[in-house]
mmCIF file of C-alpha atoms in Angstrom:
data_model
loop_
_atom_site.group_PDB
_atom_site.id
_atom_site.type_symbol
_atom_site.label_atom_id
_atom_site.label_comp_id
_atom_site.label_asym_id
_atom_site.label_seq_id
_atom_site.Cartn_x
_atom_site.Cartn_y
_atom_site.Cartn_z
ATOM 1 C CA VAL F 1186 -17.062 -7.936 17.188
ATOM 2 C CA ASN F 1187 -14.574 -6.614 19.763
ATOM 3 C CA GLU F 1188 -14.463 -10.019 21.440
ATOM 4 C CA ASN F 1189 -13.709 -11.818 18.178
ATOM 5 C CA PRO F 1190 -9.976 -12.691 18.152
ATOM 6 C CA GLN F 1191 -10.055 -12.988 14.341
ATOM 7 C CA LYS F 1192 -10.684 -9.249 14.118
ATOM 8 C CA ASP F 1193 -7.388 -8.323 15.800
ATOM 9 C CA ILE F 1194 -5.649 -8.218 12.440
ATOM 10 C CA TYR F 1195 -7.942 -5.373 11.385
ATOM 11 C CA ARG F 1196 -7.155 -3.187 14.383
ATOM 12 C CA PHE F 1197 -4.357 -0.723 14.814
ATOM 13 C CA ASN F 1198 -2.570 -1.169 18.103
ATOM 14 C CA ARG F 1199 -0.921 2.089 19.081
ATOM 15 C CA ALA F 1200 0.634 0.726 22.257
ATOM 16 C CA PHE F 1201 4.246 1.244 21.092
ATOM 17 C CA TYR F 1202 3.775 4.613 19.410
ATOM 18 C CA PRO F 1203 3.643 8.161 20.770
ATOM 19 C CA GLU F 1204 0.214 9.708 21.189
ATOM 20 C CA ILE F 1205 0.986 12.893 19.257
ATOM 21 C CA THR F 1206 3.683 13.283 16.654
ATOM 22 C CA THR F 1207 4.479 15.169 13.471
ATOM 23 C CA GLY F 1208 2.975 14.173 10.150
ATOM 24 C CA VAL F 1209 6.320 12.976 8.821
ATOM 25 C CA GLU F 1210 6.977 10.789 11.899
ATOM 26 C CA ALA F 1211 3.419 9.426 11.730
ATOM 27 C CA LEU F 1212 3.987 8.521 8.091
ATOM 28 C CA LYS F 1213 7.090 6.547 9.035
ATOM 29 C CA ILE F 1214 5.030 4.655 11.620
ATOM 30 C CA TRP F 1215 2.217 4.120 9.102
ATOM 31 C CA ASN F 1216 4.652 2.797 6.515
ATOM 32 C CA ASN F 1217 6.178 0.357 9.017
ATOM 33 C CA ASP F 1218 2.774 -0.923 10.069
ATOM 34 C CA LYS F 1219 1.700 -1.616 6.456
ATOM 35 C CA ARG F 1220 -1.827 -2.553 7.428
ATOM 36 C CA TYR F 1221 -3.921 0.517 6.963
ATOM 37 C CA SER F 1222 -4.335 2.588 3.873
ATOM 38 C CA THR F 1223 -7.957 3.577 4.139
ATOM 39 C CA VAL F 1224 -8.978 7.217 4.336
ATOM 40 C CA TRP F 1225 -11.921 6.486 6.614
ATOM 41 C CA LEU F 1226 -9.463 5.468 9.332
ATOM 42 C CA TYR F 1227 -8.302 9.081 9.663
ATOM 43 C CA CYS F 1228 -10.043 12.286 10.661
ATOM 44 C CA THR F 1229 -8.309 14.883 8.528
ATOM 45 C CA LYS F 1230 -8.901 18.610 8.719
ATOM 46 C CA LYS F 1231 -10.021 20.328 5.547
ATOM 47 C CA ASP F 1232 -7.002 22.644 5.576
ATOM 48 C CA VAL F 1233 -4.703 19.618 5.093
ATOM 49 C CA PHE F 1234 -6.585 18.790 1.879
ATOM 50 C CA ASP F 1235 -6.348 22.458 0.885
ATOM 51 C CA ARG F 1236 -2.584 22.601 1.575
ATOM 52 C CA CYS F 1237 -2.066 19.533 -0.590
ATOM 53 C CA ASN F 1238 -4.384 20.889 -3.281
ATOM 54 C CA PHE F 1239 -5.751 17.361 -3.187
ATOM 55 C CA GLU F 1240 -8.728 15.759 -4.857
ATOM 56 C CA PHE F 1241 -9.537 12.081 -4.966
ATOM 57 C CA PRO F 1242 -9.289 10.566 -8.435
ATOM 58 C CA THR F 1243 -12.561 9.434 -9.957
ATOM 59 C CA VAL F 1244 -13.323 5.929 -11.219
ATOM 60 C CA LYS F 1245 -10.353 4.479 -9.382
ATOM 61 C CA ILE F 1246 -10.181 1.980 -6.598
ATOM 62 C CA TYR F 1247 -7.334 1.968 -4.065
ATOM 63 C CA GLU F 1248 -7.108 5.755 -4.298
ATOM 64 C CA ASP F 1249 -6.254 5.841 -0.591
ATOM 65 C CA LEU F 1250 -2.870 4.189 -1.215
ATOM 66 C CA ALA F 1251 -1.678 7.305 -3.010
ATOM 67 C CA SER F 1252 -3.510 9.893 -0.917
ATOM 68 C CA ILE F 1253 -2.757 8.856 2.660
ATOM 69 C CA PRO F 1254 1.023 9.454 2.594
ATOM 70 C CA GLU F 1255 0.527 12.952 1.227
ATOM 71 C CA LEU F 1256 -2.218 13.778 3.719
ATOM 72 C CA ILE F 1257 -0.313 12.416 6.715
ATOM 73 C CA ALA F 1258 2.995 14.049 5.743
ATOM 74 C CA ASN F 1259 1.284 17.417 5.279
ATOM 75 C CA SER F 1260 -0.368 17.298 8.693
ATOM 76 C CA LYS F 1261 1.278 19.545 11.282
ATOM 77 C CA SER F 1262 0.515 17.007 13.989
ATOM 78 C CA VAL F 1263 -1.091 13.586 14.169
ATOM 79 C CA ALA F 1264 -2.803 12.158 17.233
ATOM 80 C CA MET F 1265 -2.928 8.376 17.548
ATOM 81 C CA LEU F 1266 -5.664 6.982 19.701
ATOM 82 C CA ASP F 1267 -5.633 3.714 21.565
ATOM 83 C CA TYR F 1268 -9.314 3.299 20.837
ATOM 84 C CA ILE F 1269 -11.054 0.818 18.602
ATOM 85 C CA GLY F 1270 -13.890 2.779 17.088
ATOM 86 C CA TYR F 1271 -14.298 0.798 13.920
ATOM 87 C CA ASN F 1272 -13.922 -2.827 12.896
ATOM 88 C CA TYR F 1273 -13.564 -3.661 9.246
ATOM 89 C CA PHE F 1274 -16.146 -5.994 7.774
ATOM 90 C CA GLN F 1275 -15.688 -7.363 4.279
ATOM 91 C CA ARG F 1276 -18.934 -7.968 2.426
ATOM 92 C CA ALA F 1277 -19.102 -10.888 0.010
ATOM 93 C CA ASP F 1278 -19.841 -8.465 -2.848
ATOM 94 C CA SER F 1279 -17.051 -5.994 -1.984
ATOM 95 C CA ILE F 1280 -14.195 -5.085 -4.311
ATOM 96 C CA MET F 1281 -11.847 -7.199 -2.222
ATOM 97 C CA GLY F 1282 -14.202 -10.164 -2.387
ATOM 98 C CA GLU F 1283 -14.520 -10.314 -6.145
ATOM 99 C CA GLN F 1284 -12.266 -12.189 -8.552
ATOM 100 C CA TYR F 1285 -9.076 -10.482 -9.669
ATOM 101 C CA SER F 1286 -9.559 -8.148 -12.637
ATOM 102 C CA LEU F 1287 -7.626 -5.455 -14.491
ATOM 103 C CA LYS F 1288 -9.095 -2.716 -12.291
ATOM 104 C CA ARG F 1289 -7.135 -4.177 -9.373
ATOM 105 C CA LEU F 1290 -4.052 -2.707 -11.065
ATOM 106 C CA HIS F 1291 -5.233 0.627 -9.661
ATOM 107 C CA ALA F 1292 -3.420 -0.483 -6.496
ATOM 108 C CA VAL F 1293 -0.136 -0.627 -8.397
ATOM 109 C CA GLU F 1294 -0.851 2.751 -10.030
ATOM 110 C CA ALA F 1295 -1.569 4.237 -6.591
ATOM 111 C CA LYS F 1296 1.667 2.848 -5.157
ATOM 112 C CA VAL F 1297 3.585 4.288 -8.116
ATOM 113 C CA GLN F 1298 2.055 7.684 -7.265
ATOM 114 C CA ARG F 1299 3.000 7.154 -3.623
ATOM 115 C CA GLN F 1300 6.564 6.308 -4.672
ATOM 116 C CA LYS F 1301 6.769 9.495 -6.742
ATOM 117 C CA PHE F 1302 5.641 11.426 -3.667
ATOM 118 C CA PHE F 1303 8.360 9.750 -1.564
ATOM 119 C CA GLU F 1304 11.031 10.475 -4.166
ATOM 120 C CA LYS F 1305 10.046 14.123 -4.437
ATOM 121 C CA ASN F 1306 9.366 14.857 -0.750
ATOM 122 C CA MET F 1307 10.681 12.157 1.574
ATOM 123 C CA PRO F 1308 14.023 10.612 0.600
ATOM 124 C CA GLU F 1309 14.085 8.568 3.827
ATOM 125 C CA MET F 1310 10.993 6.663 2.607
ATOM 126 C CA ILE F 1311 12.225 5.854 -0.924
ATOM 127 C CA SER F 1312 13.751 2.471 -0.122
ATOM 128 C CA LYS F 1313 10.808 1.155 1.902
ATOM 129 C CA GLY F 1314 8.417 2.397 -0.756
ATOM 130 C CA ARG F 1315 10.344 0.664 -3.541
ATOM 131 C CA ILE F 1316 10.428 -2.615 -1.643
ATOM 132 C CA ASN F 1317 6.689 -2.407 -0.996
ATOM 133 C CA LEU F 1318 6.002 -1.536 -4.640
ATOM 134 C CA ALA F 1319 8.116 -4.454 -5.892
ATOM 135 C CA PHE F 1320 6.246 -6.959 -3.736
ATOM 136 C CA THR F 1321 2.934 -5.439 -4.787
ATOM 137 C CA CYS F 1322 3.974 -6.125 -8.391
ATOM 138 C CA PHE F 1323 4.936 -9.712 -7.535
ATOM 139 C CA TYR F 1324 1.565 -10.240 -5.868
ATOM 140 C CA HIS F 1325 -0.380 -8.819 -8.816
ATOM 141 C CA GLY F 1326 1.675 -10.859 -11.268
ATOM 142 C CA GLN F 1327 0.839 -13.990 -9.315
ATOM 143 C CA LEU F 1328 -2.891 -13.193 -9.303
ATOM 144 C CA ALA F 1329 -2.845 -12.343 -13.013
ATOM 145 C CA LEU F 1330 -1.224 -15.679 -13.897
ATOM 146 C CA LYS F 1331 -3.704 -17.522 -11.745
ATOM 147 C CA GLN F 1332 -6.984 -15.764 -12.600
ATOM 148 C CA LEU F 1333 -6.803 -13.910 -15.924
ATOM 149 C CA ASN F 1334 -6.981 -15.066 -19.531
ATOM 150 C CA ARG F 1335 -3.807 -15.047 -21.657
ATOM 151 C CA GLY F 1336 -4.472 -11.649 -23.249
ATOM 152 C CA GLU F 1337 -5.084 -9.963 -19.903
ATOM 153 C CA GLN F 1338 -2.085 -11.745 -18.387
ATOM 154 C CA LYS F 1339 0.134 -10.287 -21.095
ATOM 155 C CA LEU F 1340 -1.217 -6.755 -20.454
ATOM 156 C CA VAL F 1341 -0.695 -7.049 -16.705
ATOM 157 C CA LEU F 1342 2.777 -8.589 -16.909
ATOM 158 C CA ASN F 1343 3.950 -5.984 -19.439
ATOM 159 C CA TYR F 1344 2.700 -3.202 -17.168
ATOM 160 C CA LEU F 1345 4.278 -4.750 -14.063
ATOM 161 C CA GLU F 1346 7.545 -5.327 -15.909
ATOM 162 C CA GLN F 1347 7.697 -1.613 -16.740
ATOM 163 C CA VAL F 1348 6.954 -0.640 -13.119
ATOM 164 C CA VAL F 1349 9.665 -2.990 -11.823
ATOM 165 C CA LYS F 1350 12.079 -1.603 -14.427
ATOM 166 C CA ASP F 1351 11.290 1.994 -13.423
ATOM 167 C CA TYR F 1352 11.297 1.391 -9.653
ATOM 168 C CA GLY F 1353 13.354 -1.775 -9.267
ATOM 169 C CA LEU F 1354 15.234 -2.708 -6.144
ATOM 170 C CA ASN F 1355 18.885 -1.791 -5.986
ATOM 171 C CA ARG F 1356 21.578 -4.069 -4.587
ATOM 172 C CA LYS F 1357 21.456 -2.478 -1.112
ATOM 173 C CA GLU F 1358 17.675 -2.966 -0.893
ATOM 174 C CA LEU F 1359 17.992 -6.585 -2.062
ATOM 175 C CA MET F 1360 20.557 -7.226 0.681
ATOM 176 C CA GLN F 1361 18.128 -5.878 3.325
ATOM 177 C CA LEU F 1362 15.479 -8.447 2.427
ATOM 178 C CA SER F 1363 14.844 -11.553 4.473
ATOM 179 C CA ILE F 1364 15.735 -14.931 2.952
ATOM 180 C CA SER F 1365 12.070 -15.620 2.144
ATOM 181 C CA HIS F 1366 11.719 -12.243 0.406
ATOM 182 C CA LYS F 1367 14.902 -12.876 -1.589
ATOM 183 C CA PHE F 1368 13.349 -16.172 -2.638
ATOM 184 C CA TRP F 1369 10.238 -14.285 -3.842
ATOM 185 C CA VAL F 1370 12.441 -11.972 -5.908
ATOM 186 C CA LEU F 1371 14.162 -14.989 -7.465
ATOM 187 C CA LEU F 1372 10.829 -16.671 -8.225
ATOM 188 C CA SER F 1373 9.502 -13.494 -9.807
ATOM 189 C CA LYS F 1374 12.456 -13.378 -12.171
ATOM 190 C CA ILE F 1375 11.684 -16.959 -13.221
ATOM 191 C CA SER F 1376 7.892 -16.705 -13.351
ATOM 192 C CA TYR F 1377 7.336 -13.226 -14.734
ATOM 193 C CA VAL F 1378 10.468 -12.747 -16.808
ATOM 194 C CA PHE F 1379 11.266 -9.525 -14.927
#
């Protein structure tokens, strides 16, 4: 697997990052990278879970999206290794391999929880979190329109509309977007009515 060039997108390249940093700085790096939000990628001491008073939610998928920022930020130090010890393999019958369904909205719920964490604890992450949440909503709206029946589409779009209303992008954040991202925002206003 290590020789397979297709697998490079599933690896974290630490070459430009410090080896050891604080939890808050590591979270900034993690948020910029945007690729990894899986708990199994991190070795986390039990006392970090205890400090956060954290438990994983049951019957949810994408629970790592909400938990990782809190765990990383509450770590006194984070060591980043330039070692590939795991390569992701997606099974045909995995959650990510199945058709879009309402349970996929757990990802949006998790990112809303992550945004609440940013707003309460990390003001410097609020803007990036809101931008990421908005584009997550656009993505889920697109999948809902493409793969769900009319009743489910209405449920999803109503939910996403409320999330975008609650955590919408402000003018400054819109100005920071690339031209292609601004185009996505415009299309979402046409396609999803929010």
